[in-house]
């Protein structure tokens, strides 16, 4: 077993309305994950609500319009490189290479948009493990937890992924 792990990102749980069976999460995982990612990569503490306010022009209500993701990623306050990949391309080697691109560096927490759902869902990845089964360590704002699903289970939750990492 080989484990590659960065510092755990802060847990930012997306808010919900209602109770019990009527509880519905608000579509702000993108901002919650971005808050966690910014803290982990830049040491910047911004609340998800301040991120929504800052990028309101790229939202439908509070949900991010992915057509404008480039504007957010390229803003001076975010400064993120990114690419879109198909489900089949989200492999152990791909995640490892994005997370640890240069020997001797501290590594990159990854901002991962799971596409193909409406709405899309966003998590922050901070580790990868190779064993008989590969695992990916994530912060999931929907449940407000750190989790380590198998990479194959995670890969099958979307048809494609938008992967972001800090621009250096």
PDB file of N, CA, C and O in Angstrom, residues 1 3 11 14-15 24 35 39 41 49 53 68 90 94 104 111 113 118 134-135 138 141 146 152 164 166:
ATOM      1  N   UNK A   1       0.845  -1.181   0.000  1.00  0.00           N
ATOM      2  CA  UNK A   1       0.000   0.000   0.000  1.00  0.00           C
ATOM      3  C   UNK A   1       0.890   1.244   0.000  1.00  0.00           C
ATOM      4  O   UNK A   1       1.830   1.341   0.775  1.00  0.00           O
ATOM      5  N   UNK A   3       0.509   5.486   0.093  1.00  0.00           N
ATOM      6  CA  UNK A   3      -0.415   6.594   0.308  1.00  0.00           C
ATOM      7  C   UNK A   3       0.303   7.909   0.091  1.00  0.00           C
ATOM      8  O   UNK A   3       1.398   8.115   0.599  1.00  0.00           O
ATOM      9  N   UNK A  11     -13.095  21.590   6.575  1.00  0.00           N
ATOM     10  CA  UNK A  11     -14.434  21.103   6.230  1.00  0.00           C
ATOM     11  C   UNK A  11     -15.375  22.295   6.176  1.00  0.00           C
ATOM     12  O   UNK A  11     -15.494  23.050   7.148  1.00  0.00           O
ATOM     13  N   UNK A  14     -22.061  22.630   3.122  1.00  0.00           N
ATOM     14  CA  UNK A  14     -23.029  23.491   2.464  1.00  0.00           C
ATOM     15  C   UNK A  14     -24.329  23.496   3.258  1.00  0.00           C
ATOM     16  O   UNK A  14     -24.725  22.481   3.832  1.00  0.00           O
ATOM     17  N   UNK A  15     -24.974  24.645   3.320  1.00  0.00           N
ATOM     18  CA  UNK A  15     -26.200  24.760   4.111  1.00  0.00           C
ATOM     19  C   UNK A  15     -27.372  24.056   3.439  1.00  0.00           C
ATOM     20  O   UNK A  15     -27.348  23.770   2.244  1.00  0.00           O
ATOM     21  N   UNK A  24     -33.313  19.906   2.010  1.00  0.00           N
ATOM     22  CA  UNK A  24     -32.701  20.060   0.689  1.00  0.00           C
ATOM     23  C   UNK A  24     -31.449  20.920   0.848  1.00  0.00           C
ATOM     24  O   UNK A  24     -31.501  21.996   1.434  1.00  0.00           O
ATOM     25  N   UNK A  35     -13.984  27.647  -0.881  1.00  0.00           N
ATOM     26  CA  UNK A  35     -13.544  28.183   0.410  1.00  0.00           C
ATOM     27  C   UNK A  35     -12.508  27.262   1.039  1.00  0.00           C
ATOM     28  O   UNK A  35     -11.445  27.704   1.500  1.00  0.00           O
ATOM     29  N   UNK A  39      -8.298  27.990   1.395  1.00  0.00           N
ATOM     30  CA  UNK A  39      -7.627  27.882   2.694  1.00  0.00           C
ATOM     31  C   UNK A  39      -6.441  26.919   2.600  1.00  0.00           C
ATOM     32  O   UNK A  39      -5.342  27.208   3.079  1.00  0.00           O
ATOM     33  N   UNK A  41      -4.769  25.896  -0.162  1.00  0.00           N
ATOM     34  CA  UNK A  41      -3.735  26.205  -1.151  1.00  0.00           C
ATOM     35  C   UNK A  41      -3.125  27.586  -0.990  1.00  0.00           C
ATOM     36  O   UNK A  41      -1.970  27.791  -1.328  1.00  0.00           O
ATOM     37  N   UNK A  49     -20.232  32.249   1.623  1.00  0.00           N
ATOM     38  CA  UNK A  49     -21.168  33.329   1.278  1.00  0.00           C
ATOM     39  C   UNK A  49     -20.439  34.518   0.657  1.00  0.00           C
ATOM     40  O   UNK A  49     -20.964  35.148  -0.270  1.00  0.00           O
ATOM     41  N   UNK A  53     -21.027  35.979  -3.164  1.00  0.00           N
ATOM     42  CA  UNK A  53     -21.227  37.408  -3.402  1.00  0.00           C
ATOM     43  C   UNK A  53     -20.200  37.934  -4.412  1.00  0.00           C
ATOM     44  O   UNK A  53     -20.538  38.697  -5.310  1.00  0.00           O
ATOM     45  N   UNK A  68     -19.082  29.811 -17.046  1.00  0.00           N
ATOM     46  CA  UNK A  68     -18.237  30.926 -16.615  1.00  0.00           C
ATOM     47  C   UNK A  68     -17.111  30.486 -15.682  1.00  0.00           C
ATOM     48  O   UNK A  68     -16.468  31.324 -15.051  1.00  0.00           O
ATOM     49  N   UNK A  90      -9.831   9.742 -15.314  1.00  0.00           N
ATOM     50  CA  UNK A  90      -9.592   9.992 -13.891  1.00  0.00           C
ATOM     51  C   UNK A  90      -9.006   8.725 -13.267  1.00  0.00           C
ATOM     52  O   UNK A  90      -9.695   7.917 -12.679  1.00  0.00           O
ATOM     53  N   UNK A  94      -3.265   9.916 -13.153  1.00  0.00           N
ATOM     54  CA  UNK A  94      -3.695  11.283 -13.450  1.00  0.00           C
ATOM     55  C   UNK A  94      -3.775  12.106 -12.161  1.00  0.00           C
ATOM     56  O   UNK A  94      -3.226  13.214 -12.082  1.00  0.00           O
ATOM     57  N   UNK A 104       9.766  17.486  -4.625  1.00  0.00           N
ATOM     58  CA  UNK A 104      10.265  18.511  -3.721  1.00  0.00           C
ATOM     59  C   UNK A 104       9.315  19.660  -3.472  1.00  0.00           C
ATOM     60  O   UNK A 104       9.639  20.602  -2.760  1.00  0.00           O
ATOM     61  N   UNK A 111      -9.348  20.889  -6.871  1.00  0.00           N
ATOM     62  CA  UNK A 111     -10.745  21.314  -6.883  1.00  0.00           C
ATOM     63  C   UNK A 111     -11.397  20.486  -7.983  1.00  0.00           C
ATOM     64  O   UNK A 111     -10.997  20.574  -9.145  1.00  0.00           O
ATOM     65  N   UNK A 113     -14.798  19.294  -9.973  1.00  0.00           N
ATOM     66  CA  UNK A 113     -16.210  19.438 -10.324  1.00  0.00           C
ATOM     67  C   UNK A 113     -16.638  18.137 -10.994  1.00  0.00           C
ATOM     68  O   UNK A 113     -16.060  17.727 -11.997  1.00  0.00           O
ATOM     69  N   UNK A 118     -27.155  17.360 -12.724  1.00  0.00           N
ATOM     70  CA  UNK A 118     -27.729  18.694 -12.616  1.00  0.00           C
ATOM     71  C   UNK A 118     -28.357  18.814 -11.243  1.00  0.00           C
ATOM     72  O   UNK A 118     -29.390  18.199 -11.004  1.00  0.00           O
ATOM     73  N   UNK A 134      -7.677   1.335  -5.454  1.00  0.00           N
ATOM     74  CA  UNK A 134      -7.213   2.715  -5.293  1.00  0.00           C
ATOM     75  C   UNK A 134      -8.302   3.538  -4.606  1.00  0.00           C
ATOM     76  O   UNK A 134      -9.496   3.354  -4.857  1.00  0.00           O
ATOM     77  N   UNK A 135      -7.861   4.478  -3.745  1.00  0.00           N
ATOM     78  CA  UNK A 135      -8.774   5.354  -3.011  1.00  0.00           C
ATOM     79  C   UNK A 135      -8.374   6.796  -3.254  1.00  0.00           C
ATOM     80  O   UNK A 135      -7.203   7.098  -3.475  1.00  0.00           O
ATOM     81  N   UNK A 138     -11.076  12.924  -0.077  1.00  0.00           N
ATOM     82  CA  UNK A 138     -11.787  14.156  -0.455  1.00  0.00           C
ATOM     83  C   UNK A 138     -12.438  14.823   0.753  1.00  0.00           C
ATOM     84  O   UNK A 138     -12.710  14.182   1.762  1.00  0.00           O
ATOM     85  N   UNK A 141     -18.420  18.776   0.670  1.00  0.00           N
ATOM     86  CA  UNK A 141     -19.240  19.772   1.366  1.00  0.00           C
ATOM     87  C   UNK A 141     -20.709  19.379   1.503  1.00  0.00           C
ATOM     88  O   UNK A 141     -21.402  19.903   2.370  1.00  0.00           O
ATOM     89  N   UNK A 146     -14.776  14.493   5.652  1.00  0.00           N
ATOM     90  CA  UNK A 146     -13.648  13.968   4.905  1.00  0.00           C
ATOM     91  C   UNK A 146     -13.992  12.517   4.607  1.00  0.00           C
ATOM     92  O   UNK A 146     -14.497  11.808   5.478  1.00  0.00           O
ATOM     93  N   UNK A 152     -12.682   4.094  -8.247  1.00  0.00           N
ATOM     94  CA  UNK A 152     -13.663   3.647  -9.251  1.00  0.00           C
ATOM     95  C   UNK A 152     -15.074   4.101  -8.881  1.00  0.00           C
ATOM     96  O   UNK A 152     -15.842   4.515  -9.744  1.00  0.00           O
ATOM     97  N   UNK A 164      -9.200  21.353 -11.052  1.00  0.00           N
ATOM     98  CA  UNK A 164      -8.451  22.588 -10.873  1.00  0.00           C
ATOM     99  C   UNK A 164      -7.352  22.446  -9.864  1.00  0.00           C
ATOM    100  O   UNK A 164      -7.478  21.692  -8.902  1.00  0.00           O
ATOM    101  N   UNK A 166      -3.788  24.914  -8.093  1.00  0.00           N
ATOM    102  CA  UNK A 166      -3.281  26.288  -7.997  1.00  0.00           C
ATOM    103  C   UNK A 166      -2.260  26.599  -9.095  1.00  0.00           C
ATOM    104  O   UNK A 166      -1.383  25.805  -9.384  1.00  0.00           O
TER     105      UNK A 166
END
